[in-house]
Coordinates of C-alpha atoms in Angstrom, one line a residue:
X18 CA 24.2 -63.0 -17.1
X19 CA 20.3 -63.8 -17.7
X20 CA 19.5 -60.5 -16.0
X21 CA 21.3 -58.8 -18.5
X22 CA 20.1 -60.6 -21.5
X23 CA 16.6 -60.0 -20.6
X24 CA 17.1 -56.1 -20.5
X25 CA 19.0 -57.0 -24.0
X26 CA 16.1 -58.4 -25.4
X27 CA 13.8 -55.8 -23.6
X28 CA 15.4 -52.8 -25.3
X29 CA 14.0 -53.3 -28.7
X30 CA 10.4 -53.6 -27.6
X31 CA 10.8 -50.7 -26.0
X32 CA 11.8 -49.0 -28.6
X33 CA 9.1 -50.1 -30.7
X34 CA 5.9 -48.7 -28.1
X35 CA 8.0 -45.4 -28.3
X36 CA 8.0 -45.4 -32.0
X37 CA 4.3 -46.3 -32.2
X38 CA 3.2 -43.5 -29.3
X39 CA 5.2 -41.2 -31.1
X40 CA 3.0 -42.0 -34.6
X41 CA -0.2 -41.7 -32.4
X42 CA 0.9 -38.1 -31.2
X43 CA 2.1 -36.9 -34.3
X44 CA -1.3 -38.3 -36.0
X45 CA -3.3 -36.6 -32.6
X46 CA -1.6 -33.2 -33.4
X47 CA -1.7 -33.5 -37.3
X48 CA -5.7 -34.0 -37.2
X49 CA -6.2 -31.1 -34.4
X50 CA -4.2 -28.9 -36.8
X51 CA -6.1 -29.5 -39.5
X52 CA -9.1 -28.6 -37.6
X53 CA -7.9 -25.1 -36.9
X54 CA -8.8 -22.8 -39.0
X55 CA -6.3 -20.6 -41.2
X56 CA -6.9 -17.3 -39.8
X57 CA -5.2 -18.9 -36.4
X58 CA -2.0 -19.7 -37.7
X59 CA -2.4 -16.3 -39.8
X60 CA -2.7 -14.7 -36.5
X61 CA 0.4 -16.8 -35.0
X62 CA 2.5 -16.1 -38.0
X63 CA 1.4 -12.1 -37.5
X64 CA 2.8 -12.4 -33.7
X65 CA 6.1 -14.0 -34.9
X66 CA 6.4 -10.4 -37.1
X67 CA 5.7 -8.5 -34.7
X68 CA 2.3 -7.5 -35.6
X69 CA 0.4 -7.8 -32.5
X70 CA -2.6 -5.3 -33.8
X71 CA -3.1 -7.6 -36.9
X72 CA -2.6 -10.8 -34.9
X73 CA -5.6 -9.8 -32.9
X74 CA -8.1 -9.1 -35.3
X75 CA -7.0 -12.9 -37.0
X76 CA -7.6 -14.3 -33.3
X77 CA -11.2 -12.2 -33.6
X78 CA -12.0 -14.3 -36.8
X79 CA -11.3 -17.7 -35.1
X80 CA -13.0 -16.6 -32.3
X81 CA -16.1 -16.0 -34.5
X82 CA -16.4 -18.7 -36.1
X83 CA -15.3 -21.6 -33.7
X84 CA -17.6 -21.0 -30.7
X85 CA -16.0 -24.3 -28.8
X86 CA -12.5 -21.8 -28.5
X87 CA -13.4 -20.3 -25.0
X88 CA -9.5 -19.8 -23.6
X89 CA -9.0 -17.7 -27.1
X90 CA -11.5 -16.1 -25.8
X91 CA -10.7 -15.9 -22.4
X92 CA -7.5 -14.7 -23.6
X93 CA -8.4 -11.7 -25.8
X94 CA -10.7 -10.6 -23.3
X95 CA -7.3 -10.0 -20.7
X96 CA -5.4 -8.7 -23.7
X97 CA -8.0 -6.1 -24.1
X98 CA -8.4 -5.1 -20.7
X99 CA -4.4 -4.8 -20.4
X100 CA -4.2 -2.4 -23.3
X101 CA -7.2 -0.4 -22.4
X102 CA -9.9 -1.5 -24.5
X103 CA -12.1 -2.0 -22.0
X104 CA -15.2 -2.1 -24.2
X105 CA -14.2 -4.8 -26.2
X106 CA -13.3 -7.2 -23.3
X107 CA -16.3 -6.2 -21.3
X108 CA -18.5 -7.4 -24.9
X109 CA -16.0 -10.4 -25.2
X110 CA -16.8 -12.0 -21.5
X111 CA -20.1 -10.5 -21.2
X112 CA -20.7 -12.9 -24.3
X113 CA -19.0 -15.8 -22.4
X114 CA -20.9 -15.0 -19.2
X115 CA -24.0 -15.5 -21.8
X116 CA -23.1 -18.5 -23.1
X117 CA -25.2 -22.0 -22.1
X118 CA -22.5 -24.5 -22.6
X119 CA -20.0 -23.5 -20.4
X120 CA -19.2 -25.7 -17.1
X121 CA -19.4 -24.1 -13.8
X122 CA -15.6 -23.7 -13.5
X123 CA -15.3 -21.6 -16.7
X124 CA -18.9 -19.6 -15.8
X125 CA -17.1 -18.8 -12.8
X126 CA -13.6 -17.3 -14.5
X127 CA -15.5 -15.3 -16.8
X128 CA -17.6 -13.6 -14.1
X129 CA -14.7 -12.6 -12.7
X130 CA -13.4 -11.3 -15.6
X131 CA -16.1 -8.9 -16.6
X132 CA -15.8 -8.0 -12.8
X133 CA -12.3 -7.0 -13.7
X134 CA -13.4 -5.3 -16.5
X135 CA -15.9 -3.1 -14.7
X136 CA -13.5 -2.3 -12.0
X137 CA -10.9 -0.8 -14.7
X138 CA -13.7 0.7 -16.6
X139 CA -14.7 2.6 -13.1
X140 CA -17.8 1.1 -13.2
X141 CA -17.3 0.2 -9.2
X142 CA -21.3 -0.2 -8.7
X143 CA -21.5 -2.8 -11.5
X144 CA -18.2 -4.5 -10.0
X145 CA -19.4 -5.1 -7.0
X146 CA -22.3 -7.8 -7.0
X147 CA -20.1 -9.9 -9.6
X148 CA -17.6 -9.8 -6.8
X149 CA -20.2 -10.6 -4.4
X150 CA -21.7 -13.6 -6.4
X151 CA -17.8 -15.2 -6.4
X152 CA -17.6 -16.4 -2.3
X153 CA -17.8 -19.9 -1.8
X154 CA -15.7 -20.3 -5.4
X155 CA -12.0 -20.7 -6.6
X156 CA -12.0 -16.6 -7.1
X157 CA -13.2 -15.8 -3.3
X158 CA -9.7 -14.1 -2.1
X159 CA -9.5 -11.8 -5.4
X160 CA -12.5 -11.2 -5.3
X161 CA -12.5 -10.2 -1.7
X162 CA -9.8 -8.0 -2.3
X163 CA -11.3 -6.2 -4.8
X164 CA -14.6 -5.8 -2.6
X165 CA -11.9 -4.0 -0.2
X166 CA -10.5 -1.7 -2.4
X167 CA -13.9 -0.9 -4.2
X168 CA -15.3 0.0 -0.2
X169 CA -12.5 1.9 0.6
X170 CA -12.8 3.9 -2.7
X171 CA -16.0 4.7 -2.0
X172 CA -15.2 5.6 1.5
X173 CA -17.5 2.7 3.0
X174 CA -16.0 2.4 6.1
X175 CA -18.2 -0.4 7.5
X176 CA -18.8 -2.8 4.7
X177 CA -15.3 -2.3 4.0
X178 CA -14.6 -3.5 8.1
X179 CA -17.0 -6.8 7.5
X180 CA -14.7 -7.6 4.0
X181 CA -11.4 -6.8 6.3
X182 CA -12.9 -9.3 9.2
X183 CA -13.9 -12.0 6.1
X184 CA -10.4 -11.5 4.7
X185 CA -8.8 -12.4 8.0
X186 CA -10.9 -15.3 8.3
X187 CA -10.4 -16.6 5.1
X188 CA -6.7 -16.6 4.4
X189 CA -5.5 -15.9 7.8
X190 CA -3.8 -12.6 6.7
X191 CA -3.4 -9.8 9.6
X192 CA -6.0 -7.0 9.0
X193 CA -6.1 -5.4 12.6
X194 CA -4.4 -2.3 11.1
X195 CA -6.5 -2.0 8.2
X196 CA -9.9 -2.2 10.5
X197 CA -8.3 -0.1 12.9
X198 CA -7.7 2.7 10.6
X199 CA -11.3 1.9 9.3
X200 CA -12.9 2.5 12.7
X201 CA -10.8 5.8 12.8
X202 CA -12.3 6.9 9.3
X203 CA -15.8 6.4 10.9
X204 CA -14.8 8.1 13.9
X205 CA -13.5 11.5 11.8
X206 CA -17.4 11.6 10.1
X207 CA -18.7 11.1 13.2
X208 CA -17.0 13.8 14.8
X209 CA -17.7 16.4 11.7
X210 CA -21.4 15.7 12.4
X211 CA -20.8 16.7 16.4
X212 CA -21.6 13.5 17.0
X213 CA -18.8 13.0 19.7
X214 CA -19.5 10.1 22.0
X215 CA -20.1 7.8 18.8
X216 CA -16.8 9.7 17.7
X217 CA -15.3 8.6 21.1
X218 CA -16.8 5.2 20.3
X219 CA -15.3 4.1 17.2
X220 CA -11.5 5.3 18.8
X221 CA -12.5 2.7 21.6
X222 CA -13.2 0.4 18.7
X223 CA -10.1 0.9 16.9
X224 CA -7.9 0.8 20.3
X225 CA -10.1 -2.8 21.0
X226 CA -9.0 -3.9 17.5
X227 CA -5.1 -2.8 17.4
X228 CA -4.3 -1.5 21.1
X229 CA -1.0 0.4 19.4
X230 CA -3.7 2.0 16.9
X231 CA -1.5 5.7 16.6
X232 CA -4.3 7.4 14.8
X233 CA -6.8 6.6 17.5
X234 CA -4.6 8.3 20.4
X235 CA -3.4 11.2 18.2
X236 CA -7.2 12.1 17.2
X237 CA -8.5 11.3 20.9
X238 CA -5.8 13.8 22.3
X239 CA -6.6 16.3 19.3
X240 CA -10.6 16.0 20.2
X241 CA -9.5 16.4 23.7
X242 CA -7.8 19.2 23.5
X243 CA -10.5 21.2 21.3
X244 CA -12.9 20.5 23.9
X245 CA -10.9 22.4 26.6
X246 CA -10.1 19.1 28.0
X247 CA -6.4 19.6 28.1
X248 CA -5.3 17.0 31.2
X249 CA -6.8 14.6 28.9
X250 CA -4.9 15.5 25.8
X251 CA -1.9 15.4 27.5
X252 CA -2.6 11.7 29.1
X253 CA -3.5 10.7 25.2
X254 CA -0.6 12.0 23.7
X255 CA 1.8 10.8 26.4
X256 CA 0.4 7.4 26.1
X257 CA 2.2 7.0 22.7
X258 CA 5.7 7.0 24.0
X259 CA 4.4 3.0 25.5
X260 CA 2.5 2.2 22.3
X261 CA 4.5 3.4 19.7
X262 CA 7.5 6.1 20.2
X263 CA 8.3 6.6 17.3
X264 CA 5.7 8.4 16.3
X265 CA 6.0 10.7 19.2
X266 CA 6.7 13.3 16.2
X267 CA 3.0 13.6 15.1
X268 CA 2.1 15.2 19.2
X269 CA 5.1 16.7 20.2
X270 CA 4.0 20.5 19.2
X271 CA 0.4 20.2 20.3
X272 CA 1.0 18.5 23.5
X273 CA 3.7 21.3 24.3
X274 CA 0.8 23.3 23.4
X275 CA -0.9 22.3 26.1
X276 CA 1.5 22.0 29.0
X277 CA 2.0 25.5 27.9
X278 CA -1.5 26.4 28.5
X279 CA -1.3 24.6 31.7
X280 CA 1.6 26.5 32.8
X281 CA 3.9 23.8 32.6
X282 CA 6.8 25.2 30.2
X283 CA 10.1 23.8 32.0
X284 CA 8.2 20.4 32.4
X285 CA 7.3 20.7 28.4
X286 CA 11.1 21.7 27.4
X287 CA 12.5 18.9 29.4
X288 CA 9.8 16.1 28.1
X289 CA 10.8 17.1 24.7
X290 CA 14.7 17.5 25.4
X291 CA 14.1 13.8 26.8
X292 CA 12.0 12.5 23.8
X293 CA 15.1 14.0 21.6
X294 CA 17.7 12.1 23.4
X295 CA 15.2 8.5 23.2
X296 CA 13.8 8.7 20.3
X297 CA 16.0 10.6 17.4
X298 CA 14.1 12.8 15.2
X299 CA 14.3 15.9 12.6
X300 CA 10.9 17.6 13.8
X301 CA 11.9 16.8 17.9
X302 CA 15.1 18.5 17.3
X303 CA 13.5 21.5 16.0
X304 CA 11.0 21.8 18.8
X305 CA 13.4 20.9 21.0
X306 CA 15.5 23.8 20.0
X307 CA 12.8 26.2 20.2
X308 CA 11.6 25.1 23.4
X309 CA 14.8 25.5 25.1
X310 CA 16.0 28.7 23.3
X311 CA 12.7 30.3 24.6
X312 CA 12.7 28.8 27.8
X313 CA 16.7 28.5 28.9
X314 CA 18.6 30.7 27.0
X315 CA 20.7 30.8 23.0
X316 CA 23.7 28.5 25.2
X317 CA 21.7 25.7 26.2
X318 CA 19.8 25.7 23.2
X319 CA 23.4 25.9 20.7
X320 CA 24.5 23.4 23.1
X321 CA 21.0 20.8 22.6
X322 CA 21.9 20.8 18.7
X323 CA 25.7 20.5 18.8
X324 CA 25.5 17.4 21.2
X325 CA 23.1 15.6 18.8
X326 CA 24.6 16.5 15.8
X327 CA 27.9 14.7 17.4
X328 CA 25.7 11.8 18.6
X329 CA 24.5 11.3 15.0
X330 CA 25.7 13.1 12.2
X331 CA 23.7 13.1 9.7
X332 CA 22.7 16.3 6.5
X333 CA 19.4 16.4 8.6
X334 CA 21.2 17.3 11.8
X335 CA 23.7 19.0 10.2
X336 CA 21.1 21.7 8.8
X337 CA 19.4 21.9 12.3
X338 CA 23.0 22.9 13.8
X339 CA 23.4 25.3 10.8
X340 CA 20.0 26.6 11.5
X341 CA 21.0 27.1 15.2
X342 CA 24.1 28.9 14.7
X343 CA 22.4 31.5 12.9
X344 CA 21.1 32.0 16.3
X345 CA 23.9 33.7 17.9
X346 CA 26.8 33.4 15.4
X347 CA 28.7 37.3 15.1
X348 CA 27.4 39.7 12.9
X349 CA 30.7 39.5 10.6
X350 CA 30.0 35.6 9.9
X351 CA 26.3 35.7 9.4
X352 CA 26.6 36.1 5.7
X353 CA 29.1 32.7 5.3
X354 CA 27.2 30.5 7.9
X355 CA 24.0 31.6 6.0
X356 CA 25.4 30.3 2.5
X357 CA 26.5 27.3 3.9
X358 CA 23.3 26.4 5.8
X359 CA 21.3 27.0 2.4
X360 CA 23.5 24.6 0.6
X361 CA 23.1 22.2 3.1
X362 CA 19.6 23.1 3.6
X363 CA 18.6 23.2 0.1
X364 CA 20.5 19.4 -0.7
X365 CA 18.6 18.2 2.6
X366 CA 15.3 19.4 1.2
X367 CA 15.8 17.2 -1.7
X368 CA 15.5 14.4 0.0
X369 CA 13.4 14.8 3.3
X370 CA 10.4 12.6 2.2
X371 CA 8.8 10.2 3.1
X372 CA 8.4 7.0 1.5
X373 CA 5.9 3.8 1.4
X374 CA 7.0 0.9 2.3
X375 CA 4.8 -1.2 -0.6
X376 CA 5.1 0.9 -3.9
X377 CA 8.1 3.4 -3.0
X378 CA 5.6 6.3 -3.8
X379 CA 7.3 10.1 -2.3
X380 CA 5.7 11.7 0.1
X381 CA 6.7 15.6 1.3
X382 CA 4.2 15.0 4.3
X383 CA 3.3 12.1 6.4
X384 CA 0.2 10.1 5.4
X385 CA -2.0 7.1 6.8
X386 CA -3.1 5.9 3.6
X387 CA -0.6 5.9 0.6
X388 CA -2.1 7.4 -1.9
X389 CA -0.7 5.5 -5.0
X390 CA -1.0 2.2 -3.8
X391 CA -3.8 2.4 -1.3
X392 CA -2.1 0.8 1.9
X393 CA -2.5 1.4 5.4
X394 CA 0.3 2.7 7.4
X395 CA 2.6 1.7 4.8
X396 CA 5.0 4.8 5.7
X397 CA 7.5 4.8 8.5
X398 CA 7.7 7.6 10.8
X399 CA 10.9 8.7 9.3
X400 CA 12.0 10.6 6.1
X401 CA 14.6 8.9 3.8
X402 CA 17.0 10.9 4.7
X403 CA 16.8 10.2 8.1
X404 CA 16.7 6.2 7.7
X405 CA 19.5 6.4 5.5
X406 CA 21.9 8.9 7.3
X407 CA 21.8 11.9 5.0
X408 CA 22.6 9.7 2.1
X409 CA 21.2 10.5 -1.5
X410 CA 18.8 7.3 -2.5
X411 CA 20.3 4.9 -5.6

């Protein structure tokens, strides 16, 4: 019973310190209200009417004349940059960058966002120090990020390795395929300046820094084999069906090729008859095909196509077998098989793209480096209508 007349008697003082921290925040607000001027509650009441443009310029005024609002500021400054006036942020934090009485935690913010500024303005070459001067601070990975892209952009293939290495370092993210694909870049100017051991270098560089690098095996096979060094080609090329077979589609014609040069057809037709059966695929199908209708006759090669369209039956397939039927197919049926294969082949063009795995951007051929979104091998090895049996996309 006393325990519950103390809480009893306890209830009323509470209320009272409510009551009185209430006055004090309504006083608090009241008095910082007052000290606004009316041109921001113009500009609030402009928003609330959907005026944005007119809101803006009322914000400008109080930004004007009350120096101490620096988030306003900050704020019009990324308003300005997101609708594309990029002069009037740059001014905006250029001015705040300017500025003596701002702490080091706001000096820091608006460097990064004239940074921003000069990167969406294109001006890369004044980005880039102002991304430099932000290591060591809150805005390091951003800013890192941005150094990335701004290297890439400007094809700087070994600063943009160091910032890749950093990266990794930093926030533990996996960049081996980025640098890898970096080292390949270098390796491709190396190479167009018949400078082919350091070529041959940087693919050994790549290989050291992802050992499934693709790219580096499908240029050092494509080098290879320009140099008359065909064995060699061959052994590259093979190689991928260990690192990586699904991309076995990128070597299958040139490394034919060159078991063809070394007069080793059968053992071509039945490496790529073999690679068909393993590792499904549109382009090994074809090749396939051709291989064996050169090599071993229309009935072996009808009978390759048939067998996979069974095994899978997918619109790709299906306008391979088409394809294939026009082969040997009777003079008096040629016509109709011919209508029906462009229907099919005309719906299957439609959707044989390919398609990153980031932004979703379309791609009619295959690419290292998406380029909408600027990833590295962000595309799978298949078209979408492959990966989704035939069916349209939603």
């Amino acid at each position: 019973m006393d325990f519950q007349v103390y809480w009893l008697l306890a209830l009323p003082v509470f209320f009272g310190l409510g009551w009185l921290a209430a006055r004090v925040d309504i006083r608090h607000l009241l008095t910082e209200s007052r000290a606004l001027p009316a041109s921001y509650f113009k500009g609030l009441n402009l928003l609330l009417n959907e005026q944005p443009d007119k809101a803006i310029e009322s914000f400008i005024e109080v930004a004007r004349a009350e120096q101490q609002t620096v988030e306003l500021q900050f704020a019009l400054g990324g308003l300005f940059r997101r609708r594309g006036e990029v002069d009037r942020a740059t001014r905006m934090h250029q001015n705040l960058v300017e500025r003596t009485d701002l702490g080091p935690q706001q000096r820091t913010e608006a460097l990064y966002e004239l940074a921003l500024d000069f990167l969406k303005a294109g001006l890369l070459d004044r980005a880039e120090p102002l991304f430099e001067k932000l290591k060591d601070s809150d805005y390091e990975e951003p800013a890192l990020h941005h150094l990335l892209d701004i290297h890439v952009t400007e094809k700087d293939w070994t600063r943009a390795i160091q910032v890749a290495r950093v990266l990794e370092q930093k926030t533990g993210e996996d960049r081996r395929g980025d640098m890898a694909n970096f080292y390949c870049e270098l390796a491709i100017l190396a190479h167009t300046r018949s400078q082919f051991e350091e070529a041959q270098d940087f693919l050994r560089q790549a290989l050291e820094t992802q050992r499934n690098c693709v790219r580096a095996y499908v240029l050092w096979g494509e080098w290879a084999f320009k140099a008359g060094q065909i064995e060699e080609a061959c052994t590259q090329w093979q190689e991928l069906e260990q690192r990586d077979p699904d991309y076995l589609f990128l070597v299958a014609r040139p490394l034919s090729d060159a078991l063809r040069q070394l007069g080793r057809v059968n053992e071509a037709v039945t490496l790529m008859q073999g690679w068909m059966e393993r590792y499904p695929n549109l382009d090994l199908l074809s090749l396939a095909f051709q291989l064996t209708l050169e090599v071993r006759g229309v009935e072996e090669a009808l009978r390759l196509v048939r067998a996979e369209l069974e095994r899978r039956p997918t619109l790709g397939n299906l306008d391979r077998f088409l394809e294939a039927q026009l082969v040997g197919v009777a003079p008096e049926l040629r016509a109709e098989v011919q209508r029906m294969r462009d229907i099919v082949h005309g719906h299957y063009e439609r959707l044989a793209f390919y398609q990153c795995r980031h932004c979703g951007f379309k791609a009619r051929t295959f690419h290292w480096h998406c380029p909408a979104c600027g990833n590295w091998d962000s595309y799978p090895p298949r078209r979408q209508v492959e990966t989704e049996g035939g069916a349209a996309p939603r």
